[in-house]
CSV table of C-alpha atoms in Angstrom, one decimal:
chain,number,residue,atom,x,y,z
A,1,MET,CA,-82.0,134.4,88.1
A,2,SER,CA,-79.8,137.1,88.6
A,3,ALA,CA,-77.0,138.2,86.5
A,4,GLY,CA,-73.7,136.2,87.3
A,5,SER,CA,-75.4,133.5,89.1
A,6,SER,CA,-75.5,129.9,88.1
A,7,ARG,CA,-77.2,126.7,89.2
A,8,ILE,CA,-74.1,124.8,88.2
A,9,PRO,CA,-72.4,123.8,91.4
A,10,ARG,CA,-69.1,125.5,92.0
A,11,SER,CA,-67.5,122.0,92.1
A,12,SER,CA,-68.7,121.4,88.6
A,13,LEU,CA,-67.3,118.3,87.0
A,14,SER,CA,-65.8,120.1,84.0
A,15,SER,CA,-63.4,122.0,86.3
A,16,ARG,CA,-61.6,118.9,86.8
A,17,LEU,CA,-60.7,118.7,83.0
A,18,PRO,CA,-57.9,120.0,80.6
A,19,VAL,CA,-59.2,122.7,78.1
A,20,PHE,CA,-60.4,120.9,75.3
A,21,PRO,CA,-57.6,120.5,73.0
A,22,TRP,CA,-58.9,120.8,69.4
A,23,ASP,CA,-60.1,124.3,70.3
A,24,LYS,CA,-56.8,125.6,70.4
A,25,LEU,CA,-56.4,124.5,66.7
A,26,THR,CA,-58.8,127.1,65.3
A,27,PRO,CA,-56.5,129.9,64.2
A,28,CYS,CA,-54.4,127.6,62.5
A,29,LYS,CA,-57.3,126.1,60.9
A,30,SER,CA,-58.4,129.5,59.5
A,31,THR,CA,-55.0,130.0,58.2
A,32,ALA,CA,-54.9,126.7,56.1
A,33,SER,CA,-58.6,127.0,55.3
A,34,ALA,CA,-57.3,130.4,53.1
A,35,HIS,CA,-55.1,128.6,50.9
A,36,PRO,CA,-56.5,129.3,47.4
A,37,ASP,CA,-56.8,125.3,46.7
A,38,GLY,CA,-58.3,124.8,50.1
A,39,ILE,CA,-57.5,123.3,53.3
A,40,VAL,CA,-56.1,119.6,53.4
A,41,ASP,CA,-57.4,118.4,57.1
A,42,LEU,CA,-55.1,115.9,58.3
A,43,SER,CA,-55.5,116.6,61.8
A,44,VAL,CA,-58.5,114.8,63.5
A,45,GLY,CA,-58.2,111.6,61.6
A,46,THR,CA,-62.0,111.3,60.9
A,47,PRO,CA,-63.1,108.4,58.1
A,48,VAL,CA,-64.1,110.2,54.6
A,49,ASP,CA,-64.5,107.1,52.6
A,50,PRO,CA,-68.1,105.7,52.1
A,51,VAL,CA,-69.7,103.3,54.2
A,52,PRO,CA,-69.5,99.9,52.5
A,53,GLU,CA,-72.9,98.9,50.7
A,54,LEU,CA,-73.6,95.7,52.5
A,55,ILE,CA,-73.2,97.7,55.9
A,56,ARG,CA,-75.5,100.3,54.7
A,57,ARG,CA,-78.2,97.8,53.6
A,58,ALA,CA,-78.0,95.9,56.9
A,59,LEU,CA,-78.8,99.6,58.8
A,60,VAL,CA,-81.7,100.3,56.4
A,61,ASP,CA,-82.9,96.8,56.5
A,62,ALA,CA,-83.3,97.2,60.5
A,63,ALA,CA,-84.5,100.6,60.5
A,64,ASP,CA,-88.0,99.5,61.7
A,65,SER,CA,-86.9,98.9,65.2
A,66,PRO,CA,-89.5,100.5,67.5
A,67,GLY,CA,-88.6,98.8,70.7
A,68,TYR,CA,-85.6,99.5,73.1
A,69,PRO,CA,-82.3,97.8,72.0
A,70,THR,CA,-80.7,95.6,74.8
A,71,VAL,CA,-77.4,97.0,76.3
A,72,TRP,CA,-75.7,93.5,75.9
A,73,GLY,CA,-76.7,93.4,72.1
A,74,THR,CA,-78.6,90.9,70.0
A,75,PRO,CA,-77.6,87.4,70.1
A,76,GLU,CA,-76.5,87.8,66.4
A,77,LEU,CA,-74.2,90.4,67.4
A,78,ARG,CA,-72.7,88.6,70.1
A,79,ASP,CA,-72.3,85.8,67.6
A,80,ALA,CA,-70.3,88.1,65.2
A,81,ILE,CA,-68.1,89.5,67.9
A,82,THR,CA,-67.2,86.2,69.2
A,83,GLY,CA,-66.5,84.8,65.9
A,84,TRP,CA,-64.5,88.1,64.9
A,85,VAL,CA,-62.4,87.9,68.2
A,86,GLY,CA,-61.5,84.3,67.6
A,87,ARG,CA,-60.9,84.5,63.9
A,88,ARG,CA,-59.0,87.8,63.9
A,89,LEU,CA,-57.3,87.9,67.2
A,90,GLY,CA,-56.9,84.0,67.9
A,91,ALA,CA,-58.6,84.3,71.1
A,92,VAL,CA,-59.9,80.6,72.2
A,93,GLY,CA,-63.1,79.9,74.2
A,94,VAL,CA,-64.6,83.2,73.7
A,95,THR,CA,-68.6,83.1,74.8
A,96,HIS,CA,-71.3,85.7,74.9
A,97,GLU,CA,-70.3,86.3,78.6
A,98,ASN,CA,-67.0,87.7,77.3
A,99,VAL,CA,-68.3,90.3,75.2
A,100,LEU,CA,-70.2,93.7,75.4
A,101,PRO,CA,-71.1,96.1,72.9
A,102,VAL,CA,-70.4,99.8,73.8
A,103,VAL,CA,-71.6,103.1,72.3
A,104,GLY,CA,-68.3,104.1,70.5
A,105,SER,CA,-65.1,103.6,72.0
A,106,LYS,CA,-64.5,107.0,73.4
A,107,GLU,CA,-67.5,106.7,75.5
A,108,LEU,CA,-66.0,103.6,77.1
A,109,VAL,CA,-62.8,105.1,77.8
A,110,ALA,CA,-63.9,108.3,79.5
A,111,TRP,CA,-66.4,106.7,81.7
A,112,LEU,CA,-64.8,103.2,82.5
A,113,PRO,CA,-63.3,104.5,85.5
A,114,THR,CA,-66.4,105.6,87.1
A,115,GLN,CA,-68.5,102.5,85.9
A,116,LEU,CA,-65.7,100.5,87.8
A,117,GLY,CA,-66.3,102.3,90.9
A,118,LEU,CA,-63.0,104.1,91.1
A,119,GLY,CA,-62.4,107.4,92.8
A,120,ALA,CA,-60.2,109.3,95.0
A,121,GLY,CA,-57.0,107.5,96.3
A,122,ASP,CA,-57.3,105.3,93.0
A,123,LYS,CA,-54.6,105.8,90.2
A,124,VAL,CA,-55.1,105.1,86.4
A,125,ALA,CA,-52.0,104.5,84.3
A,126,HIS,CA,-51.7,105.5,80.7
A,127,PRO,CA,-49.0,105.7,78.2
A,128,ARG,CA,-46.9,109.1,78.5
A,129,LEU,CA,-47.9,109.7,74.9
A,130,ALA,CA,-51.7,109.0,74.5
A,131,TYR,CA,-55.2,109.7,73.4
A,132,PRO,CA,-56.2,112.7,76.0
A,133,THR,CA,-59.4,110.6,76.9
A,134,TYR,CA,-57.5,108.1,79.3
A,135,GLU,CA,-56.5,111.0,81.6
A,136,VAL,CA,-60.0,112.6,81.2
A,137,GLY,CA,-61.9,109.4,82.4
A,138,ALA,CA,-59.5,109.2,85.3
A,139,ARG,CA,-60.3,112.9,86.2
A,140,LEU,CA,-64.0,112.4,85.8
A,141,CYS,CA,-64.4,110.1,88.9
A,142,GLY,CA,-61.8,111.8,90.9
A,143,ALA,CA,-58.8,109.2,90.5
A,144,GLU,CA,-55.2,110.2,89.8
A,145,PRO,CA,-54.0,109.7,86.1
A,146,VAL,CA,-50.6,108.3,85.9
A,147,ALA,CA,-48.3,108.5,82.6
A,148,TYR,CA,-45.8,105.6,82.2
A,149,ASP,CA,-43.0,104.7,79.6
A,150,ASP,CA,-43.1,101.1,80.8
A,151,PRO,CA,-46.0,100.2,83.2
A,152,THR,CA,-43.8,97.5,85.1
A,153,GLU,CA,-41.7,100.4,86.5
A,154,LEU,CA,-44.9,102.2,88.1
A,155,ASP,CA,-45.5,101.7,91.8
A,156,PRO,CA,-48.4,99.4,92.0
A,157,ALA,CA,-49.8,100.7,95.1
A,158,GLY,CA,-53.3,102.2,94.6
A,159,LEU,CA,-53.0,101.6,90.7
A,160,ARG,CA,-56.5,100.0,89.9
A,161,LEU,CA,-56.6,100.4,86.0
A,162,LEU,CA,-53.9,100.2,83.5
A,163,TRP,CA,-54.5,101.3,79.8
A,164,LEU,CA,-52.4,99.7,77.2
A,165,ASN,CA,-52.7,101.2,73.5
A,166,SER,CA,-51.3,99.1,71.0
A,167,PRO,CA,-51.0,100.4,67.9
A,168,SER,CA,-50.5,103.4,69.7
A,169,ASN,CA,-52.5,106.9,69.0
A,170,PRO,CA,-50.4,109.1,68.4
A,171,THR,CA,-47.2,107.4,67.4
A,172,GLY,CA,-48.2,104.0,65.7
A,173,ARG,CA,-45.9,102.2,68.1
A,174,VAL,CA,-46.8,98.4,68.3
A,175,LEU,CA,-46.1,96.7,71.4
A,176,SER,CA,-44.5,93.0,70.7
A,177,LYS,CA,-46.0,89.8,71.9
A,178,ASP,CA,-43.3,89.5,74.3
A,179,GLU,CA,-44.0,92.9,75.7
A,180,LEU,CA,-47.8,92.3,76.2
A,181,THR,CA,-47.0,89.0,77.9
A,182,ARG,CA,-44.8,90.6,80.3
A,183,ILE,CA,-46.9,93.7,81.2
A,184,VAL,CA,-50.0,91.4,81.6
A,185,ALA,CA,-48.2,89.1,84.0
A,186,TRP,CA,-47.0,92.0,86.0
A,187,ALA,CA,-50.4,93.4,86.2
A,188,ARG,CA,-51.9,90.0,87.2
A,189,GLU,CA,-49.4,89.5,90.0
A,190,HIS,CA,-50.2,93.2,91.4
A,191,ASP,CA,-54.1,92.6,90.8
A,192,ILE,CA,-54.2,95.6,88.4
A,193,LEU,CA,-57.1,95.4,85.8
A,194,VAL,CA,-55.6,95.7,82.0
A,195,PHE,CA,-57.8,97.3,79.4
A,196,SER,CA,-56.0,97.3,75.9
A,197,ASP,CA,-57.0,99.9,73.5
A,198,GLU,CA,-56.8,98.2,70.3
A,199,CYS,CA,-58.7,100.1,67.9
A,200,TYR,CA,-56.2,100.2,65.4
A,201,LEU,CA,-55.2,96.6,65.3
A,202,GLU,CA,-56.2,95.8,61.8
A,203,LEU,CA,-54.0,98.8,60.6
A,204,GLY,CA,-50.6,97.5,61.0
A,205,TRP,CA,-48.1,98.4,58.2
A,206,GLU,CA,-44.5,97.6,59.4
A,207,ALA,CA,-45.5,95.5,62.3
A,208,GLU,CA,-48.4,92.7,63.0
A,209,PRO,CA,-50.4,93.8,66.1
A,210,VAL,CA,-51.0,91.2,68.7
A,211,SER,CA,-54.0,91.4,71.1
A,212,VAL,CA,-53.9,90.9,74.9
A,213,LEU,CA,-56.5,88.1,74.4
A,214,HIS,CA,-54.1,86.1,72.1
A,215,PRO,CA,-53.4,82.8,74.2
A,216,ASP,CA,-49.5,83.6,73.8
A,217,VAL,CA,-50.1,86.8,75.8
A,218,CYS,CA,-52.9,85.9,78.3
A,219,GLY,CA,-52.2,82.2,78.7
A,220,GLY,CA,-55.5,81.4,77.4
A,221,THR,CA,-57.3,82.8,80.2
A,222,TYR,CA,-59.1,86.2,80.1
A,223,GLU,CA,-58.8,87.0,84.0
A,224,GLY,CA,-57.8,90.7,84.5
A,225,VAL,CA,-57.7,91.3,80.8
A,226,VAL,CA,-59.9,93.2,78.4
A,227,ALA,CA,-59.6,94.4,74.7
A,228,VAL,CA,-61.4,97.3,73.2
A,229,HIS,CA,-62.2,97.6,69.8
A,230,SER,CA,-64.0,99.9,67.3
A,231,LEU,CA,-65.6,99.7,63.7
A,232,SER,CA,-64.8,103.3,63.2
A,233,LYS,CA,-61.5,103.1,61.4
A,234,ARG,CA,-61.7,99.4,59.8
A,235,SER,CA,-65.2,100.0,58.4
A,236,ASN,CA,-65.6,103.8,58.3
A,237,LEU,CA,-68.4,103.7,60.9
A,238,ALA,CA,-67.3,106.6,63.2
A,239,GLY,CA,-70.7,107.9,62.6
A,240,TYR,CA,-72.4,104.8,63.7
A,241,ARG,CA,-70.7,104.8,67.2
A,242,ALA,CA,-70.2,101.1,67.0
A,243,ALA,CA,-67.6,99.4,69.3
A,244,PHE,CA,-67.1,96.6,71.8
A,245,VAL,CA,-65.2,95.2,74.7
A,246,ALA,CA,-64.1,91.6,75.1
A,247,GLY,CA,-62.2,89.7,77.7
A,248,ASP,CA,-62.8,89.1,81.7
A,249,ALA,CA,-66.4,87.8,82.1
A,250,SER,CA,-66.9,89.1,85.6
A,251,VAL,CA,-65.4,92.6,84.7
A,252,LEU,CA,-67.8,92.6,81.6
A,253,GLY,CA,-71.0,91.4,83.7
A,254,GLU,CA,-70.4,93.9,86.3
A,255,LEU,CA,-70.2,96.7,83.2
A,256,LEU,CA,-73.4,95.0,81.9
A,257,LEU,CA,-75.3,95.8,85.2
A,258,ILE,CA,-74.2,99.4,85.2
A,259,ARG,CA,-74.7,100.1,82.0
A,260,LYS,CA,-78.3,98.6,81.8
A,261,HIS,CA,-79.2,101.1,84.8
A,262,GLY,CA,-77.4,104.0,82.6
A,263,GLY,CA,-79.1,103.1,79.4
A,264,MET,CA,-76.0,102.8,77.6
A,265,MET,CA,-77.7,101.0,74.6
A,266,THR,CA,-76.3,100.7,70.9
A,267,PRO,CA,-79.3,101.6,68.7
A,268,ALA,CA,-80.9,98.3,67.1
A,269,PRO,CA,-80.1,99.4,63.6
A,270,VAL,CA,-76.5,100.1,64.3
A,271,GLN,CA,-76.1,96.6,66.0
A,272,ALA,CA,-77.4,95.2,62.8
A,273,ALA,CA,-75.1,96.8,61.0
A,274,GLU,CA,-72.2,96.0,63.2
A,275,ALA,CA,-72.9,92.3,63.1
A,276,VAL,CA,-72.6,92.2,59.1
A,277,ALA,CA,-69.6,94.4,59.2
A,278,LEU,CA,-67.7,91.9,61.7
A,279,GLY,CA,-68.8,89.0,59.5
A,280,ASP,CA,-67.1,90.5,56.2
A,281,ASP,CA,-63.2,90.9,55.6
A,282,GLU,CA,-63.3,92.1,52.2
A,283,HIS,CA,-64.2,95.7,52.7
A,284,VAL,CA,-61.6,95.8,55.5
A,285,ALA,CA,-58.9,94.6,53.0
A,286,GLU,CA,-60.2,97.3,50.4
A,287,GLN,CA,-60.1,100.0,53.0
A,288,ARG,CA,-56.7,99.2,53.9
A,289,THR,CA,-55.2,99.3,50.5
A,290,ARG,CA,-56.6,102.9,50.3
A,291,TYR,CA,-54.8,103.9,53.5
A,292,ALA,CA,-51.7,102.2,52.3
A,293,GLU,CA,-51.3,104.2,49.2
A,294,ARG,CA,-52.2,107.5,51.1
A,295,ARG,CA,-49.6,106.6,53.8
A,296,ALA,CA,-46.9,106.0,51.1
A,297,ALA,CA,-47.9,109.1,49.3
A,298,LEU,CA,-47.5,111.5,52.4
A,299,ARG,CA,-44.5,109.7,53.9
A,300,THR,CA,-42.6,110.2,50.9
A,301,ALA,CA,-43.4,113.8,50.6
A,302,LEU,CA,-42.9,114.6,54.1
A,303,GLU,CA,-39.3,112.9,54.3
A,304,ALA,CA,-38.4,114.5,51.0
A,305,HIS,CA,-39.5,117.9,52.8
A,306,GLY,CA,-37.2,117.5,55.8
A,307,PHE,CA,-39.4,115.6,58.2
A,308,ARG,CA,-38.4,112.8,60.3
A,309,ILE,CA,-40.9,109.9,60.9
A,310,GLU,CA,-40.7,107.9,64.2
A,311,HIS,CA,-42.5,104.7,65.0
A,312,SER,CA,-45.7,104.9,62.5
A,313,GLU,CA,-45.5,101.4,61.9
A,314,ALA,CA,-49.3,100.6,62.3
A,315,SER,CA,-52.5,102.8,62.7
A,316,LEU,CA,-53.7,106.0,60.7
A,317,TYR,CA,-51.1,108.5,61.6
A,318,LEU,CA,-47.5,109.4,60.7
A,319,TRP,CA,-45.6,110.7,63.9
A,320,ALA,CA,-43.6,113.5,62.4
A,321,THR,CA,-40.9,116.1,63.4
A,322,ARG,CA,-38.7,118.8,62.1
A,323,ASP,CA,-36.9,119.0,65.3
A,324,GLU,CA,-38.6,122.2,66.5
A,325,PRO,CA,-41.7,122.9,68.9
A,326,CYS,CA,-44.8,121.5,67.6
A,327,TRP,CA,-46.6,124.7,67.1
A,328,ASP,CA,-44.0,126.1,65.0
A,329,THR,CA,-44.7,122.9,62.6
A,330,VAL,CA,-48.3,123.4,62.9
A,331,ALA,CA,-48.1,127.1,62.0
A,332,TYR,CA,-45.7,126.3,59.0
A,333,LEU,CA,-48.0,123.5,57.4
A,334,ALA,CA,-50.9,125.6,57.9
A,335,GLU,CA,-49.5,128.2,55.5
A,336,LEU,CA,-49.0,125.4,53.0
A,337,GLY,CA,-53.0,124.8,53.6
A,338,ILE,CA,-52.2,121.4,55.5
A,339,LEU,CA,-53.7,121.3,59.1
A,340,VAL,CA,-52.0,118.6,61.5
A,341,ALA,CA,-52.6,118.0,65.2
A,342,PRO,CA,-49.7,119.3,67.4
A,343,GLY,CA,-47.8,116.5,69.4
A,344,ASP,CA,-48.6,118.1,72.8
A,345,PHE,CA,-52.2,117.3,72.3
A,346,TYR,CA,-50.9,113.9,73.3
A,347,GLY,CA,-48.8,114.8,76.3
A,348,PRO,CA,-45.9,117.0,76.9
A,349,ALA,CA,-43.3,114.3,75.5
A,350,GLY,CA,-44.8,115.0,72.1
A,351,ASP,CA,-43.9,118.6,72.1
A,352,ARG,CA,-41.8,118.6,69.0
A,353,PHE,CA,-43.8,116.3,66.9
A,354,VAL,CA,-47.2,116.4,65.0
A,355,ARG,CA,-49.6,113.8,64.1
A,356,VAL,CA,-50.5,113.7,60.6
A,357,ALA,CA,-53.7,111.6,59.5
A,358,PHE,CA,-53.9,109.9,56.2
A,359,THR,CA,-57.7,109.8,56.4
A,360,ALA,CA,-58.2,112.5,53.8
A,361,THR,CA,-59.4,111.6,50.5
A,362,ASP,CA,-57.3,110.6,47.8
A,363,GLU,CA,-57.7,114.2,46.0
A,364,ARG,CA,-57.0,115.9,49.2
A,365,VAL,CA,-53.9,113.7,49.9
A,366,ALA,CA,-52.8,114.7,46.4
A,367,ALA,CA,-52.8,118.2,46.9
A,368,ALA,CA,-50.9,118.1,50.4
A,369,VAL,CA,-48.3,116.0,48.4
A,370,LYS,CA,-48.0,118.5,45.6
A,371,ARG,CA,-47.8,121.3,48.3
A,372,LEU,CA,-44.9,119.5,50.1
A,373,THR,CA,-43.2,118.9,46.8
A,374,HIS,CA,-43.5,122.1,45.0
A,375,GLY,CA,-44.4,124.6,47.9
C-alpha cells in the first residue's frame, strides 16, 4: 500500500462522531498524577470496590460453559430480571417477553438507533446535559440528535426516539413521578418511543427515583416505553458488562431478532452471575452505605472550599461549580492532585460545572478531603 493511502472509505463512520472527550483530560491527569501523595481520580466514575463474593462464586461455578450463550439469556436470568423489575421497580405483569439482557448499557445506548432502523431524516432526543453516547448513537446511524430541557416542548415531527435519564448523569437530577407520567403520555400521543436510562435508580440520596415501568407512570401498559438498567454501579460489575432492558414486548422482540444476527450475546458465566446479583439485595445496601459516606465527606469538603453543589440528589456524582469556566476548575483541582470531569463533556450547558465522582476508595476520598481542607 502506498504512503498516505488507506482502505478506510472516505466517508468513514468515525467522521460523524465528536472527539472522544476523555482524551482531552490527559494533560490535567498528568498534573494530578504529579502530586506527592498521588492522584485522586474522581473523573470517570468506575467502581473500585470488590465484586461481592456470591457473584464471583456464581461466575466461577459457571466457568465451564463451552457452548454459545443465547442472546435472550437463560430462563434463570430472565426469571431474575422479571423478579427484580417487579420487586424493585413496582412493575406489574412482566413476562420473559418484556426483558432482554444486553452486553453493558453503553453498547445498547450507542447502537440502539441503528438497531431500530433509524437513519437520515429521523430525530433522536436526549437531555441537554447528558451522557455523550446518546448523541453518538444518533450520529452512528445518520439520525439527527436533538437536545432538550423539557421534551414535551420539542417539535414531534420526525422524532422517533426519546431518551430520558433519571437519575441524571452528570447532574444527579431526578424526574418526579408526575414529570415522567406527563412525558410518557406526550410521547405516546405523538407515537414516539421512550427509552429511559435508569442505571442509577438504586442510588437515590435526597430523592426516591421512579421507573417509567411503574404503573403510576405507564398506566400498567408498557406500550412505547422501555427501561434500561445496569449492574455496573449497584453491584460493582462494570467489568462484567451486565445490563438489561425491560418494557414493550414488541420493541424488545424486534431487538432480539436483530441482536441474534449481530451475535450480541452476554457470556454465559456473566449471565449466571447476573442472575445471582439480581436476586440479592444485601450487597446493594452495603455498597450504598459506602457511597453515602464518601458522598457526604466530599460534599462537605467541596462546599467548605467554596464550591456550590446543584441537583446531585441521586447517582454517583456531585455536580459542582465555582462559577468559573469548567476547565479552570479542572486545572485548579489538578494542582491539588484531584482529577474531575469538566461539565462540557456533557454538553455546552455544563461549561461552568465539574462532575465529581465518589467512586474512589475510602483512602483516596480521605486524601481528597484533606487536600480540599488543608490545601
